[in-house]
Short mmCIF file of C-alpha atoms in Angstrom, two decimals:
data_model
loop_
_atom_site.label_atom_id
_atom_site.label_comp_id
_atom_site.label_asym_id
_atom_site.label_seq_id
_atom_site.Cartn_x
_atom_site.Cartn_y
_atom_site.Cartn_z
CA UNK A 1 0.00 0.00 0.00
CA UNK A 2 3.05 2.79 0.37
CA UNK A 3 4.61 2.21 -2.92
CA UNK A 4 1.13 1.44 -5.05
CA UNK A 5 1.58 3.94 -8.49
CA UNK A 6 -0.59 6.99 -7.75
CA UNK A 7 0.23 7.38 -11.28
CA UNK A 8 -1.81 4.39 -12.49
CA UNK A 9 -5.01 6.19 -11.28
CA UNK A 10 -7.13 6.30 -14.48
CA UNK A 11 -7.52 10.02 -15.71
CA UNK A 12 -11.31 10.77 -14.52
CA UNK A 13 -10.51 9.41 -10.52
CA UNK A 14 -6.76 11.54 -10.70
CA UNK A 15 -8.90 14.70 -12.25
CA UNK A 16 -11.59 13.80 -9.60
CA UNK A 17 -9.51 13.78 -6.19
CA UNK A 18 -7.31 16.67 -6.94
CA UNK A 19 -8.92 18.67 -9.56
CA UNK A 20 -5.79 18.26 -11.91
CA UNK A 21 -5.47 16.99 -15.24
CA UNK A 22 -2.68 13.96 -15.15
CA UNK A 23 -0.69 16.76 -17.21
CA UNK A 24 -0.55 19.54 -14.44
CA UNK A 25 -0.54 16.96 -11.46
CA UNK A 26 2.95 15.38 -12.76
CA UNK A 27 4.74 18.77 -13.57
CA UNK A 28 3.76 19.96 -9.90
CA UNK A 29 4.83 17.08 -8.88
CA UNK A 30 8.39 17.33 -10.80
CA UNK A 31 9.01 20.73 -9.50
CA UNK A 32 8.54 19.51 -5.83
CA UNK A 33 11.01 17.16 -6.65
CA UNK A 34 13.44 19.42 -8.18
CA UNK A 35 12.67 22.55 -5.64
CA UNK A 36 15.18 20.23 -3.36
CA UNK A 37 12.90 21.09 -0.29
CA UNK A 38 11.03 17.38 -0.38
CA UNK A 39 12.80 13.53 -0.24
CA UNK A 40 10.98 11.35 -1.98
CA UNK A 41 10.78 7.39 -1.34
CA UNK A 42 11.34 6.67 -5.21
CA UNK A 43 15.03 7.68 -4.87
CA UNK A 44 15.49 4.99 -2.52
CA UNK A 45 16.99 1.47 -3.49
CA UNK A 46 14.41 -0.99 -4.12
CA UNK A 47 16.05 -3.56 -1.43
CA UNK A 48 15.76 -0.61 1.40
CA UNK A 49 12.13 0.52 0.46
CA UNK A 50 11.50 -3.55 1.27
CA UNK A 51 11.95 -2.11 5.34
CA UNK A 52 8.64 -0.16 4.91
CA UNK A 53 7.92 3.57 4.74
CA UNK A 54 7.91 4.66 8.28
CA UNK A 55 11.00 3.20 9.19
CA UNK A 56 13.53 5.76 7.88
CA UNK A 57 12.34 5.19 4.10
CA UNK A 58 10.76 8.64 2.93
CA UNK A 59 7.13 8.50 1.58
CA UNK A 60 7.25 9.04 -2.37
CA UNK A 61 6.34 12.52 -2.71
CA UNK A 62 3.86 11.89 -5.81
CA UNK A 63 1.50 10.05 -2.95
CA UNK A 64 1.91 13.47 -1.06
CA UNK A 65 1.59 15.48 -3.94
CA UNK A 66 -1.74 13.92 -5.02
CA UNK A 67 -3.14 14.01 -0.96
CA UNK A 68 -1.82 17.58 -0.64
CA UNK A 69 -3.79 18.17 -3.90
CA UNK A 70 -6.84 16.26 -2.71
CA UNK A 71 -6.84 17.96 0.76
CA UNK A 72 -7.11 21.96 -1.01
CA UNK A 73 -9.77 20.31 -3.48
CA UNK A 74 -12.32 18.71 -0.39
CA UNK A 75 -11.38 19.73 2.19
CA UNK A 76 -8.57 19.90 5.52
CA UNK A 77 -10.57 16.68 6.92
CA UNK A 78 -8.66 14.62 4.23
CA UNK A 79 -5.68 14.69 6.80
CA UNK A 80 -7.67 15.18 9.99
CA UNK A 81 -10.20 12.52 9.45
CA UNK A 82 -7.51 10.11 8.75
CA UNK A 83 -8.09 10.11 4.88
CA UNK A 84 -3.99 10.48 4.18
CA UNK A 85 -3.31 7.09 6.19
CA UNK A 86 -5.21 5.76 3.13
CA UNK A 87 -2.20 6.34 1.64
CA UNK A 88 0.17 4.61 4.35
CA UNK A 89 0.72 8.25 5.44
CA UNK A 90 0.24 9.15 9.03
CA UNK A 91 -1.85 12.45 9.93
CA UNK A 92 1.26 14.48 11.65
CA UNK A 93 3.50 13.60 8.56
CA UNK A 94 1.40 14.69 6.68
CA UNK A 95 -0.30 17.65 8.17
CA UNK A 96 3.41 19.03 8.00
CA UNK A 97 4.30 18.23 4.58
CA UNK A 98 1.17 20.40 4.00
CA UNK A 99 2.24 23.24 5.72
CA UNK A 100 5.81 22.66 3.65
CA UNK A 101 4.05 22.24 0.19
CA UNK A 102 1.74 25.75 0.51
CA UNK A 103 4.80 27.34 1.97
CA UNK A 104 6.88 26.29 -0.77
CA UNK A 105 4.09 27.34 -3.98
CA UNK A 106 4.01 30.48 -2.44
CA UNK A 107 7.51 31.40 -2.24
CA UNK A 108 8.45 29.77 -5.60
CA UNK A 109 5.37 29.17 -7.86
CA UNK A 110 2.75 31.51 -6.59
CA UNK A 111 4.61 34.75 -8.82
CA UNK A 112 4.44 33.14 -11.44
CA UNK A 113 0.54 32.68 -12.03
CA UNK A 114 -0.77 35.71 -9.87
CA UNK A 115 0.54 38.91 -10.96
CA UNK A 116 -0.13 41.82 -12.32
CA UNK A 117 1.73 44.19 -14.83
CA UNK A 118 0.50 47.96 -16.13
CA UNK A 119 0.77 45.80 -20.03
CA UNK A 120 -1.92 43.18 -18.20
CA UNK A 121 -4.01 46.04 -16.49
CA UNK A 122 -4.04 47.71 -20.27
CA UNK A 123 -5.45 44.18 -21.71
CA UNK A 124 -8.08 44.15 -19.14
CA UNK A 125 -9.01 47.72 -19.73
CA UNK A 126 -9.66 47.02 -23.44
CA UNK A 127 -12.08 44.07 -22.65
CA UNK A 128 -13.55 45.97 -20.25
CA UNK A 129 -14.28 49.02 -22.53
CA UNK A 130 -15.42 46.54 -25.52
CA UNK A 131 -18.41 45.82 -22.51
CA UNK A 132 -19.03 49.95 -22.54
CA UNK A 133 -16.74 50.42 -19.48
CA UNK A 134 -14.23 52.61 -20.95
CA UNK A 135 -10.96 52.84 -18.33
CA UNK A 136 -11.86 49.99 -16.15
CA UNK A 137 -9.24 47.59 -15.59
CA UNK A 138 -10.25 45.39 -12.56
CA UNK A 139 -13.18 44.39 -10.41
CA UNK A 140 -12.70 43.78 -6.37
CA UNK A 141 -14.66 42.58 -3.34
CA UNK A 142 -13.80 41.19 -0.42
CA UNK A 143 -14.33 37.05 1.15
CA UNK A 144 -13.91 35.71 4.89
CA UNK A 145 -12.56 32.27 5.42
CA UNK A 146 -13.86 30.90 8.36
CA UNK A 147 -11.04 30.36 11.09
CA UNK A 148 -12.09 27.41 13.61
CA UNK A 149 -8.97 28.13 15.84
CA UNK A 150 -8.96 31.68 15.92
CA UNK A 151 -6.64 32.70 19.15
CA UNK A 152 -7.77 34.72 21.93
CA UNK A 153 -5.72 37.89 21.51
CA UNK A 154 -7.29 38.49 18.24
CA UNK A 155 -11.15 37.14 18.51
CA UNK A 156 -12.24 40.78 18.59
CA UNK A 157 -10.87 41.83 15.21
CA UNK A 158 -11.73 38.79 13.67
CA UNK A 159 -15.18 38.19 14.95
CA UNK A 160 -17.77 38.54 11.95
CA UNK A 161 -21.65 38.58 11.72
CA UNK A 162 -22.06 34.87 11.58
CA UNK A 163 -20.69 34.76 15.18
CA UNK A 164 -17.82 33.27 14.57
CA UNK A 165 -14.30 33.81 13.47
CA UNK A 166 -12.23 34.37 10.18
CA UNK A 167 -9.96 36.46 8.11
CA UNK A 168 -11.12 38.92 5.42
CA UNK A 169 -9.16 39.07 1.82
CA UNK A 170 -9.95 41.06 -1.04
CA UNK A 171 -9.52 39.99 -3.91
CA UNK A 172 -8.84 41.77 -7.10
CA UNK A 173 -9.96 39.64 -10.70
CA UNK A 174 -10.11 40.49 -14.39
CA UNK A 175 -12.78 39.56 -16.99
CA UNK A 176 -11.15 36.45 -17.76
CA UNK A 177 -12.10 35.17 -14.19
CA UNK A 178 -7.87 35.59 -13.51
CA UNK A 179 -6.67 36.69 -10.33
CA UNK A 180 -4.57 39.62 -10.53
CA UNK A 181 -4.07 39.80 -6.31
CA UNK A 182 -4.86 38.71 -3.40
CA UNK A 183 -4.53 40.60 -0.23
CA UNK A 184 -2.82 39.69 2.88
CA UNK A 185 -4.85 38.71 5.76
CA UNK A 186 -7.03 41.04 7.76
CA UNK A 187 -9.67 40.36 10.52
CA UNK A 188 -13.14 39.63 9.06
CA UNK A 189 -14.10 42.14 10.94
CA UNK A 190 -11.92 45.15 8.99
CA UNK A 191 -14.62 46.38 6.27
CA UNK A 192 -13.35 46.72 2.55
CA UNK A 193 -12.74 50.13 2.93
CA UNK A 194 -9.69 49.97 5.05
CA UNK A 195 -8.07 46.92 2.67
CA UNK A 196 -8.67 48.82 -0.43
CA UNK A 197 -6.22 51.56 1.04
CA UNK A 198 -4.09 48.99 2.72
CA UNK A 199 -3.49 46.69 -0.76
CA UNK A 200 -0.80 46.62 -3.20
CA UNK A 201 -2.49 46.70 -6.70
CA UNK A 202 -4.46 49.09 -5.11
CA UNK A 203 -1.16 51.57 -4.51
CA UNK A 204 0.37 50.42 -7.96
CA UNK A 205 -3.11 51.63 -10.16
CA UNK A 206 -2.62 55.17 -8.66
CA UNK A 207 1.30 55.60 -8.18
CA UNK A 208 2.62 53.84 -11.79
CA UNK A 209 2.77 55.53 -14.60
CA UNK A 210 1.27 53.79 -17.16
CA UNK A 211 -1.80 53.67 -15.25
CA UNK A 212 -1.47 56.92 -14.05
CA UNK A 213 -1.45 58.14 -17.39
CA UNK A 214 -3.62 55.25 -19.42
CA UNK A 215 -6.09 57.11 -21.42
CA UNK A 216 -9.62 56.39 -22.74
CA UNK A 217 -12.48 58.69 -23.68
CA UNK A 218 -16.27 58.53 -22.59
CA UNK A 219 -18.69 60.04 -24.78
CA UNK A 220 -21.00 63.37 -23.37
CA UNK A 221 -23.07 65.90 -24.97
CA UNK A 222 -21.73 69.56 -24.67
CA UNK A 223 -23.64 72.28 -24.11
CA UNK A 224 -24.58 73.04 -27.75
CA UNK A 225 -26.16 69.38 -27.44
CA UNK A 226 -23.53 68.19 -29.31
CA UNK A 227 -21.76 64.48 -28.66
CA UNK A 228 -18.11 64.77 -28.33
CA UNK A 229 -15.37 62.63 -26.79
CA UNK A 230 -14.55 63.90 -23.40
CA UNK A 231 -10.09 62.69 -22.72
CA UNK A 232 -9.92 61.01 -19.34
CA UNK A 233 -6.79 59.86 -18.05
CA UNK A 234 -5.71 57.03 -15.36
CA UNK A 235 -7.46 53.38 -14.40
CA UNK A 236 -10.76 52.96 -13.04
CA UNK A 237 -11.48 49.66 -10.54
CA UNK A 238 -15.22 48.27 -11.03
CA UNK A 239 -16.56 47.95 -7.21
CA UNK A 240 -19.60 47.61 -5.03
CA UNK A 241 -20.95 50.66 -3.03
CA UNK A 242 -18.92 49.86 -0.12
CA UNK A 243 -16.37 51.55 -2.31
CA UNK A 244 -18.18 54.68 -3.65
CA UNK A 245 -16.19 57.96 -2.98
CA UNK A 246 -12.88 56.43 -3.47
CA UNK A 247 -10.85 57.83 -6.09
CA UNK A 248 -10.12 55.08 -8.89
CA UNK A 249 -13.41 53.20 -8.25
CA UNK A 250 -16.40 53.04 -10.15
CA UNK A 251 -19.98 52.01 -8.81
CA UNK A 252 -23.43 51.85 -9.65
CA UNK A 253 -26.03 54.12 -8.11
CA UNK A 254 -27.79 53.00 -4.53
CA UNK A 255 -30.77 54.15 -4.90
CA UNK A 256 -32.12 54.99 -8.84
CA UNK A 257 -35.32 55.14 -9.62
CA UNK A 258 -36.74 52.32 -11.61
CA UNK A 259 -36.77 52.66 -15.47
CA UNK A 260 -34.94 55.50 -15.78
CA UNK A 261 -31.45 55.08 -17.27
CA UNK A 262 -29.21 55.53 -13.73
CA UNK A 263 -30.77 52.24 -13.51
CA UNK A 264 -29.97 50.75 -16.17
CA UNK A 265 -26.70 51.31 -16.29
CA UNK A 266 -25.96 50.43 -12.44
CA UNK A 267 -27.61 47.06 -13.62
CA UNK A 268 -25.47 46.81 -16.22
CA UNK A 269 -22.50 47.68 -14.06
CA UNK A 270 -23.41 45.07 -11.57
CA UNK A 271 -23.13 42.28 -14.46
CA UNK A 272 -19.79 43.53 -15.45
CA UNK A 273 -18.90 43.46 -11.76
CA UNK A 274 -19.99 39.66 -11.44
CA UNK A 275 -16.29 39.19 -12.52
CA UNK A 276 -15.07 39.23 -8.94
CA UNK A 277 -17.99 37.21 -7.75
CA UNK A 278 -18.05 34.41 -9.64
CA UNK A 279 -14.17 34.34 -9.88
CA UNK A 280 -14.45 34.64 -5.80
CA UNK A 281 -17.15 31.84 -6.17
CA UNK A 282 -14.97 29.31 -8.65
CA UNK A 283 -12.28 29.96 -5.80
CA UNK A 284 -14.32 28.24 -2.87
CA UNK A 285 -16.29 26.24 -5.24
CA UNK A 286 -13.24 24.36 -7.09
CA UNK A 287 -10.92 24.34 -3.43
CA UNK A 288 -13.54 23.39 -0.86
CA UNK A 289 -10.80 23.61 1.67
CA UNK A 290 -11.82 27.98 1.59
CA UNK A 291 -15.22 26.67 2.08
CA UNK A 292 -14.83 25.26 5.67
CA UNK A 293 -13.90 26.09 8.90
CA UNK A 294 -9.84 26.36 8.94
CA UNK A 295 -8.43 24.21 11.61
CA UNK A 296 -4.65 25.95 11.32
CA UNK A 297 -3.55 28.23 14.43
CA UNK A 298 -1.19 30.30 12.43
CA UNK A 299 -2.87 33.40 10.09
CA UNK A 300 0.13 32.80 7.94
CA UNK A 301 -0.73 29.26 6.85
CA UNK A 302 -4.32 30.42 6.04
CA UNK A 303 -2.99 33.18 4.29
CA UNK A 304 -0.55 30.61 2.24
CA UNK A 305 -3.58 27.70 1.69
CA UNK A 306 -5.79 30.97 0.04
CA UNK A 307 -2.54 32.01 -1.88
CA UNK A 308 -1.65 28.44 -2.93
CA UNK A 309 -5.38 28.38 -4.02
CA UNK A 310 -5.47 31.24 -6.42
CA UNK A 311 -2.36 29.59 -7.88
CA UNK A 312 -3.77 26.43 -8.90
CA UNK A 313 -7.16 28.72 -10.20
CA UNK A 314 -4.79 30.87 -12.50
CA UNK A 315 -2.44 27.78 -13.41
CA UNK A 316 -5.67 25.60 -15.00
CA UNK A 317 -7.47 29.01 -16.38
CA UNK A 318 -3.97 29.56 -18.37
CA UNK A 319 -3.52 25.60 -19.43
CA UNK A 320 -6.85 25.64 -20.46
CA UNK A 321 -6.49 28.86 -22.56
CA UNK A 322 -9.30 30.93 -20.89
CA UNK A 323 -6.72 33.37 -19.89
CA UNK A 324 -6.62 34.88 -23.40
CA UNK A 325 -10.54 34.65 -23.19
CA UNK A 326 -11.70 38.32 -24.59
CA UNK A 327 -8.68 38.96 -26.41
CA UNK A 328 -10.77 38.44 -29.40
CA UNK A 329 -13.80 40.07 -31.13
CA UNK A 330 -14.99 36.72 -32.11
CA UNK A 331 -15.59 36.29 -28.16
CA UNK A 332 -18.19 39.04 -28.16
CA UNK A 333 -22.07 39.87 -29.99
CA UNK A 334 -22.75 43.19 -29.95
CA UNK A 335 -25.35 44.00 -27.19
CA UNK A 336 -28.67 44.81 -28.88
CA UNK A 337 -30.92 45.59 -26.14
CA UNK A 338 -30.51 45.06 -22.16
CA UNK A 339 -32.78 42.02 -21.86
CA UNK A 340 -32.04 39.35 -19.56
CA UNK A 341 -31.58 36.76 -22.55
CA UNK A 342 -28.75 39.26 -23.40
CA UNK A 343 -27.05 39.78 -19.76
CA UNK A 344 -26.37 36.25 -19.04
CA UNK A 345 -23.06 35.51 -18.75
CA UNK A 346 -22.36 32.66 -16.54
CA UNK A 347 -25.70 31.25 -14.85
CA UNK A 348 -29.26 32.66 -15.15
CA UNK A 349 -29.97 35.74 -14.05
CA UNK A 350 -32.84 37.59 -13.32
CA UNK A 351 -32.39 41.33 -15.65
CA UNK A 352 -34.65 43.64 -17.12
CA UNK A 353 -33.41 46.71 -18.32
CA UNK A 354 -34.71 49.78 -20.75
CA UNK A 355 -33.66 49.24 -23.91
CA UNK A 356 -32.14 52.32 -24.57
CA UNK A 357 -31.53 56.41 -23.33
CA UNK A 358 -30.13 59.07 -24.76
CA UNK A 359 -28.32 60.70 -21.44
CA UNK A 360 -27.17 64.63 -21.44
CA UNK A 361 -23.83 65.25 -19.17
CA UNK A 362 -21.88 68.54 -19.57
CA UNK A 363 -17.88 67.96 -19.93
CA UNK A 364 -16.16 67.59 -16.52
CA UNK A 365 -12.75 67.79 -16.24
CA UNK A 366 -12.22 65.26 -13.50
CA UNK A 367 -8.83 64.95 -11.70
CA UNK A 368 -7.73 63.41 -8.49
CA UNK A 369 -10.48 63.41 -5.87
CA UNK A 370 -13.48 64.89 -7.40
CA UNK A 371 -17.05 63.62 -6.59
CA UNK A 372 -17.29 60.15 -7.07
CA UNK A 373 -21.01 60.67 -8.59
CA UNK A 374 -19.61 63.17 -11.61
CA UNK A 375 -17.78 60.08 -12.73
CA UNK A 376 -20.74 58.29 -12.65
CA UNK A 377 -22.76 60.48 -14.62
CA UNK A 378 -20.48 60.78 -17.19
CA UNK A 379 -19.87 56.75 -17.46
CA UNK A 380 -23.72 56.22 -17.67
CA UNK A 381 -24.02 59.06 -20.17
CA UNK A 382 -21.20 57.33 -22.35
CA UNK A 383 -22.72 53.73 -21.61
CA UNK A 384 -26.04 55.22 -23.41
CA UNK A 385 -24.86 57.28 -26.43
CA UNK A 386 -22.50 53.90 -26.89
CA UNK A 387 -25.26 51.06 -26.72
CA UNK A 388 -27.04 53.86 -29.28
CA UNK A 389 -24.49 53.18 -31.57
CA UNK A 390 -23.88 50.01 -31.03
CA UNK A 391 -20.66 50.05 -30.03
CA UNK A 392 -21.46 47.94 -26.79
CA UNK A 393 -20.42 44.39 -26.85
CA UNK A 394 -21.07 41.41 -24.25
CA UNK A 395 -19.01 38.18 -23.68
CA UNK A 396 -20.21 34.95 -25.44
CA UNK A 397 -20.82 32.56 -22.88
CA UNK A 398 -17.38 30.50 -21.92
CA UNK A 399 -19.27 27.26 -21.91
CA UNK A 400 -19.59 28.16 -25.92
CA UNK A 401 -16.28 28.63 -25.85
CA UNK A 402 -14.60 25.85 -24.18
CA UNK A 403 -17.26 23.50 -23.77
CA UNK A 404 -15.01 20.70 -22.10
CA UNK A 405 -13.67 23.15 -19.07
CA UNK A 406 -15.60 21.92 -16.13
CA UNK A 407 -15.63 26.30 -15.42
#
């Protein structure tokens, strides 16, 4: 039972227990090997292996590889109910392997998936403004993993509404689904407000250059009723209205009136802004392990096991090919109206919209921290005169796409 070929599994169980296709499950298992951090049983001599893992005679790492794998995709239970010793592996050997393996993605793999780059935040922003958000290069929110052994010392900043404990991280994602970042830990109960100021991608959309100094144009009518291209300059972040008022950020209205085309567009925005949702959602979905109670007394193993998770999202999304997903106009119809039919981009969804407005705004020349609502009015009034001229596109579905990704 130690030595059985984990290997051998047929394709369907291997892609069933970890969530990997044979493919990605042997090169992460390869660059364990060759990061020089883990021994592995298969170097030792056939005659000597004959004594019995256990006994001096490392565990071959591909059988700690695949429960490592298995334990992000179900669940921490695979090593504390005993699952591992399926496996001839005992629970402490291989509860710290675990902690070794996450440790080890993030210091030496995790760069290479999550990352962003002002050439990347320009991609996004031109699928983004294909969808009629001109300047928009990301959408964020915020998730709390629950935290079962939260320590006493910090139970009051990490209490949230459900009564119990957990750790807050926003996350930032692209309309590919991609995550771009992933914030360190904060108490669940620190609001998204204070991470938004306290994030990195955050600090690098409004200090770099490029993005400092990206430019787009939104359509308004002047004051001679005439529609003109009004220059904007810098990166927009698509948001809920926890983050209205905050320079850089871009939400729908709170409180329009129905039918009338604040609305509309806020409806609209909140279907572009499903990015971070249901890239938030494949995240806890695909790794159940985010989706239960977190047994680990140290924040920075959670904070590695969420890390280690986004890796392995971005990793299939880019061996699949979905991360180019919107790089093309054949990935896009041209939005006709603002029906429901037309909104649905990943499940069904409940929309009904106006089918069209023609919006008045007067030029603003908005810099640094103007009033968050002028930007909105001039977005909505360049959303309308856009859809007008049909210059408005929405995503094909991605099951059309790539109908054999299980996304």
């Amino acid at each position: 039972n130690n030595m059985n070929d984990i290997g051998s599994l047929p394709h369907e169980k291997l892609i069933q227990k970890t969530g990997m296709t044979p493919e990605l499950f042997e090169e992460h298992v390869r660059q364990a090997k060759n990061s020089g951090r883990f021994p592995d049983g298969l170097d030792v001599a056939v005659i000597d292996r004959e004594k019995g893992c256990g006994r001096g005679i490392p565990i071959p790492l591909k059988k700690k590889v695949f429960v490592a794998l298995w334990t992000i995709k179900q669940g921490y239970d695979v090593i504390s109910g005993g699952g591992c010793e399926t496996f001839g592996i005992a629970r402490k050997t291989m509860a710290k392997f675990f902690a070794k393996w996450v440790k080890w993605i993030v210091d030496e793999l995790y760069s290479r998936e999550v990352f962003y780059s002002a050439a990347l935040l320009k991609r996004n922003a031109s699928i983004y403004a294909k969808m009629g958000k001109d300047g928009c290069a990301l959408s964020i929110d915020g998730t709390v993993i629950d935290w079962a052994n939260c320590s006493q010392g910090l139970r009051a900043n990490c209490r949230y509404y459900k009564s119990g404990f957990g750790l807050n991280f926003q996350i930032s994602v692209g309309p590919q689904l991609r995550i771009f970042h992933v914030s360190n830990a904060f108490g669940a109960a620190t609001n998204d407000r204070t991470m938004y100021n306290n994030t990195d991608i955050i600090d690098f959309i409004r200090d770099d250059d490029e993005c400092k100094n990206y430019e787009y144009e939104l359509y308004v009518t002047n004051e001679e009723g005439v529609i003109e291209k009004q220059h904007m300059k810098g990166m927009l972040i698509i948001g809920d209205g926890i983050y209205a008022d905050f320079e850089h950020t871009i939400t729908g209205y709170k409180h329009a009136l129905p039918g009338t085309p604040e609305e509309g567009w806020s409806r609209h925005h909140g279907s572009v802004r499903k990015d971070v949702e249901r890239g938030i959602g494949l995240l806890k979905g695909r790794f159940k392990i985010l989706s239960k109670k977190l047994p680990f007394q140290s924040v920075d193993i959670i904070e590695n096991v969420v890390k280690v998770c986004a890796y392995f999202h971005n990793r299939i999304l880019r061996h699949d090919g979905r991360d180019l997903f919107g790089t093309e106009d054949a990935h896009f119809d041209v939005l006709q109206n603002l029906d429901a039919d037309n909104l649905v981009r990943f499940e069904d969804e409940d929309y009904w919209l106006p089918e069209g407005y023609h919006v008045v705004a007067r030029a603003q020349n908005l810099q640094g921290n103007q009033l968050h609502r002028q930007l909105q009015k001039l977005c909505c009034a360049h959303f309308w005169i856009a859809l007008q001229r049909g210059e408005v596109k929405w995503p094909k579905k991605q099951s059309e796409m790539f109908p054999k990704n299980e996304f």
